[in-house]
Short mmCIF file of C-alpha atoms in Angstrom, two decimals:
data_model
loop_
_atom_site.label_atom_id
_atom_site.label_comp_id
_atom_site.label_asym_id
_atom_site.label_seq_id
_atom_site.Cartn_x
_atom_site.Cartn_y
_atom_site.Cartn_z
CA UNK A 1 76.26 108.99 90.65
CA UNK A 2 79.42 108.83 92.75
CA UNK A 3 78.91 109.24 96.46
CA UNK A 4 81.53 111.95 96.78
CA UNK A 5 82.64 113.95 93.77
CA UNK A 6 85.58 116.23 93.29
CA UNK A 7 87.05 117.84 90.23
CA UNK A 8 90.34 116.02 89.60
CA UNK A 9 92.12 119.16 88.40
CA UNK A 10 94.82 120.18 88.26
CA UNK A 11 93.74 123.48 89.71
CA UNK A 12 96.50 126.01 89.15
CA UNK A 13 96.66 129.23 91.15
CA UNK A 14 99.42 131.82 91.48
CA UNK A 15 101.27 132.18 94.77
CA UNK A 16 99.39 134.42 97.17
CA UNK A 17 95.99 133.79 95.59
CA UNK A 18 92.97 132.04 97.07
CA UNK A 19 92.52 128.41 96.05
CA UNK A 20 88.95 127.13 96.12
CA UNK A 21 88.34 123.38 96.22
CA UNK A 22 84.87 121.90 95.98
CA UNK A 23 83.23 118.62 96.87
CA UNK A 24 79.67 117.39 96.46
CA UNK A 25 78.10 114.37 98.13
CA UNK A 26 75.01 112.30 97.48
CA UNK A 27 73.83 111.15 100.94
CA UNK A 28 71.72 113.97 102.34
CA UNK A 29 72.01 112.49 105.83
CA UNK A 30 75.81 112.69 105.88
CA UNK A 31 77.03 113.90 109.21
CA UNK A 32 80.72 114.78 109.14
CA UNK A 33 82.99 116.19 106.50
CA UNK A 34 86.74 116.16 106.28
CA UNK A 35 89.50 117.61 104.17
CA UNK A 36 92.82 115.78 103.86
CA UNK A 37 95.96 116.87 102.09
CA UNK A 38 98.15 114.28 100.41
CA UNK A 39 101.59 114.95 99.05
CA UNK A 40 102.84 112.67 96.31
CA UNK A 41 103.98 109.34 97.75
CA UNK A 42 102.77 110.21 101.26
CA UNK A 43 99.68 109.34 103.28
CA UNK A 44 96.74 111.71 103.70
CA UNK A 45 96.98 114.17 106.60
CA UNK A 46 93.93 115.81 108.13
CA UNK A 47 93.55 119.52 107.47
CA UNK A 48 90.09 120.25 108.79
CA UNK A 49 86.76 118.79 109.69
CA UNK A 50 83.36 120.47 109.72
CA UNK A 51 80.07 119.22 111.09
CA UNK A 52 77.70 122.21 110.96
CA UNK A 53 76.45 124.44 108.18
CA UNK A 54 78.51 127.54 107.64
CA UNK A 55 82.16 128.40 107.72
CA UNK A 56 84.97 127.14 109.89
CA UNK A 57 88.35 128.86 109.83
CA UNK A 58 91.75 127.52 110.84
CA UNK A 59 94.68 129.70 109.91
CA UNK A 60 94.81 130.06 106.15
CA UNK A 61 92.17 127.37 105.67
CA UNK A 62 88.40 127.84 105.67
CA UNK A 63 85.94 124.98 105.27
CA UNK A 64 82.42 125.78 104.12
CA UNK A 65 79.47 123.41 104.46
CA UNK A 66 76.09 123.74 102.84
CA UNK A 67 73.97 120.70 103.67
CA UNK A 68 70.95 121.90 101.71
CA UNK A 69 73.02 122.00 98.53
CA UNK A 70 75.12 119.00 99.57
CA UNK A 71 78.50 120.56 99.04
CA UNK A 72 81.53 121.27 101.09
CA UNK A 73 84.42 123.46 100.04
CA UNK A 74 87.89 124.33 101.19
CA UNK A 75 89.43 127.76 100.71
CA UNK A 76 93.15 128.26 101.03
CA UNK A 77 94.14 131.88 101.42
CA UNK A 78 97.60 133.23 100.53
CA UNK A 79 98.40 129.97 98.70
CA UNK A 80 102.01 128.85 98.87
CA UNK A 81 103.96 126.48 96.62
CA UNK A 82 104.10 124.12 99.62
CA UNK A 83 100.32 123.83 99.37
CA UNK A 84 100.74 122.00 96.08
CA UNK A 85 99.24 118.58 96.77
CA UNK A 86 96.12 116.50 96.22
CA UNK A 87 93.20 117.45 98.45
CA UNK A 88 90.80 114.70 99.42
CA UNK A 89 87.26 115.28 100.61
CA UNK A 90 85.74 112.62 102.90
CA UNK A 91 82.20 112.19 104.15
CA UNK A 92 80.58 109.91 106.70
CA UNK A 93 77.17 108.85 105.34
CA UNK A 94 74.32 108.30 107.75
CA UNK A 95 73.90 104.88 109.28
CA UNK A 96 77.36 103.61 108.46
CA UNK A 97 80.77 103.54 110.06
CA UNK A 98 82.46 104.27 106.77
CA UNK A 99 84.33 107.22 105.39
CA UNK A 100 83.67 107.83 101.73
CA UNK A 101 86.45 109.62 99.88
CA UNK A 102 86.40 111.60 96.71
CA UNK A 103 89.10 110.99 94.14
CA UNK A 104 90.83 114.23 95.11
CA UNK A 105 91.68 117.53 93.47
CA UNK A 106 95.26 118.18 92.51
CA UNK A 107 96.31 121.73 93.40
CA UNK A 108 99.34 123.43 91.88
CA UNK A 109 100.49 126.73 93.34
CA UNK A 110 102.73 128.54 90.91
CA UNK A 111 105.63 130.58 92.30
CA UNK B 1 100.23 110.40 121.54
CA UNK B 2 101.94 108.27 118.95
CA UNK B 3 100.30 108.20 115.58
CA UNK B 4 99.15 105.27 113.50
CA UNK B 5 102.05 102.99 112.64
CA UNK B 6 102.30 100.52 109.80
CA UNK B 7 104.84 97.83 109.09
CA UNK B 8 106.58 97.13 106.89
CA UNK B 9 106.88 100.40 105.01
CA UNK B 10 108.01 98.82 101.77
CA UNK B 11 107.61 95.34 100.41
CA UNK B 12 108.51 93.57 97.19
CA UNK B 13 106.81 90.27 96.38
CA UNK B 14 106.34 88.11 93.34
CA UNK B 15 103.12 86.97 91.77
CA UNK B 16 101.47 84.11 93.59
CA UNK B 17 102.99 84.89 96.97
CA UNK B 18 101.04 86.12 99.93
CA UNK B 19 101.69 89.12 102.17
CA UNK B 20 100.67 90.30 105.63
CA UNK B 21 100.62 93.96 106.55
CA UNK B 22 100.34 95.27 110.10
CA UNK B 23 98.76 98.38 111.59
CA UNK B 24 98.85 99.74 115.13
CA UNK B 25 96.20 102.40 115.74
CA UNK B 26 96.45 105.46 117.90
CA UNK B 27 96.09 104.57 121.57
CA UNK B 28 92.41 104.50 122.50
CA UNK B 29 91.22 104.06 118.93
CA UNK B 30 89.21 100.93 118.39
CA UNK B 31 88.26 101.31 114.74
CA UNK B 32 90.77 100.45 112.05
CA UNK B 33 90.11 100.86 108.35
CA UNK B 34 92.22 99.70 105.43
CA UNK B 35 92.45 101.34 102.03
CA UNK B 36 94.21 100.59 98.79
CA UNK B 37 95.50 103.51 96.77
CA UNK B 38 96.67 103.30 93.19
CA UNK B 39 97.40 106.23 90.87
CA UNK B 40 94.40 105.66 88.69
CA UNK B 41 91.84 104.62 91.29
CA UNK B 42 92.27 106.87 94.27
CA UNK B 43 91.48 105.59 97.75
CA UNK B 44 89.56 102.33 97.66
CA UNK B 45 88.03 101.10 100.90
CA UNK B 46 88.96 97.52 101.80
CA UNK B 47 87.42 96.85 105.22
CA UNK B 48 86.87 98.25 108.68
CA UNK B 49 87.25 96.54 112.04
CA UNK B 50 85.92 97.52 115.43
CA UNK B 51 86.44 95.50 118.57
CA UNK B 52 87.77 92.54 116.59
CA UNK B 53 84.70 92.48 114.31
CA UNK B 54 84.58 93.36 110.65
CA UNK B 55 81.78 95.88 110.31
CA UNK B 56 82.24 97.00 106.74
CA UNK B 57 83.76 95.51 103.64
CA UNK B 58 84.58 97.07 100.32
CA UNK B 59 84.32 95.51 96.90
CA UNK B 60 87.53 93.47 96.81
CA UNK B 61 88.00 89.75 96.06
CA UNK B 62 88.30 87.22 98.84
CA UNK B 63 92.08 87.19 98.43
CA UNK B 64 92.03 90.28 100.62
CA UNK B 65 91.31 89.55 104.26
CA UNK B 66 91.93 91.12 107.59
CA UNK B 67 91.60 90.74 111.29
CA UNK B 68 91.83 92.77 114.44
CA UNK B 69 93.27 91.75 117.75
CA UNK B 70 92.06 92.53 121.24
CA UNK B 71 94.58 95.38 121.55
CA UNK B 72 93.05 96.93 118.39
CA UNK B 73 96.09 96.17 116.24
CA UNK B 74 95.06 94.98 112.84
CA UNK B 75 96.56 92.93 110.04
CA UNK B 76 95.54 92.54 106.46
CA UNK B 77 96.52 89.64 104.26
CA UNK B 78 96.62 89.34 100.51
CA UNK B 79 96.96 85.85 99.13
CA UNK B 80 97.97 84.80 95.62
CA UNK B 81 99.35 88.21 94.76
CA UNK B 82 98.68 89.67 91.31
CA UNK B 83 100.54 92.44 89.51
CA UNK B 84 97.52 94.69 89.99
CA UNK B 85 97.88 94.47 93.77
CA UNK B 86 100.86 96.81 93.58
CA UNK B 87 99.69 99.83 95.53
CA UNK B 88 100.01 101.93 98.64
CA UNK B 89 98.08 100.27 101.44
CA UNK B 90 96.87 102.68 104.06
CA UNK B 91 95.57 102.02 107.50
CA UNK B 92 93.52 104.61 109.38
CA UNK B 93 92.14 104.66 112.88
CA UNK B 94 89.43 106.46 114.79
CA UNK B 95 87.86 106.09 118.21
CA UNK B 96 84.59 104.50 117.11
CA UNK B 97 84.57 104.57 113.33
CA UNK B 98 82.74 106.77 110.88
CA UNK B 99 79.91 108.63 112.50
CA UNK B 100 79.13 111.99 113.94
CA UNK B 101 82.26 113.92 114.80
CA UNK B 102 84.59 110.96 114.44
CA UNK B 103 87.91 111.87 112.87
CA UNK B 104 90.05 109.32 111.12
CA UNK B 105 93.85 109.49 111.08
CA UNK B 106 96.10 107.73 108.60
CA UNK B 107 99.31 105.83 109.03
CA UNK B 108 102.28 106.29 106.70
CA UNK B 109 101.26 103.37 104.51
CA UNK B 110 102.90 100.24 103.18
CA UNK B 111 104.04 100.39 99.58
CA UNK B 112 103.71 96.99 97.98
CA UNK B 113 105.31 96.12 94.69
CA UNK B 114 104.39 92.85 93.03
CA UNK B 115 106.76 91.61 90.35
#
């Protein structure tokens, strides 16, 4: 089992819709969770981080964490074509100094 | 604050050569991680340095090495380059490394092409 799993996509949504991206992780003791956005040919840029169970909102983005079920999700409201990118989920497992990345979900927002 | 910087941004080498890539972390960040990214493999962790010590290492051959200096700047070296080493090499920094509430920021990357 991979440590961090994401559906590779592509996930296609129409402009203005809500895009829902999911990530599951295997280490139950994982402490911190991050979402990065990566445009083609560019480096990942941090969108959000979440540490506690529940929801965290930042503008059009909402991160949701459920430690009992070991998943973290990212919702993008009012999706725009400029949101089209690959979204990477990252987790810091317990007892390490590492960040474990999923392979990313490619999002396509259709105008 | 200035972000993570990497030099050079682009590099073309031939098989058998060696290459050194440089990374300057965000001021105050002492942890530097290196990743290799290829289209089919996603982000692959190479190694992580903190206070000049390698704390973590990924599953890469010994041709890949790194070091960190006292000012937290880091270099990675790839010897005897192979065609498969063509990739985007990313450096990322954080204050203390992965752990509770530690956020990692990426540099722009060095794109290496091996011919």
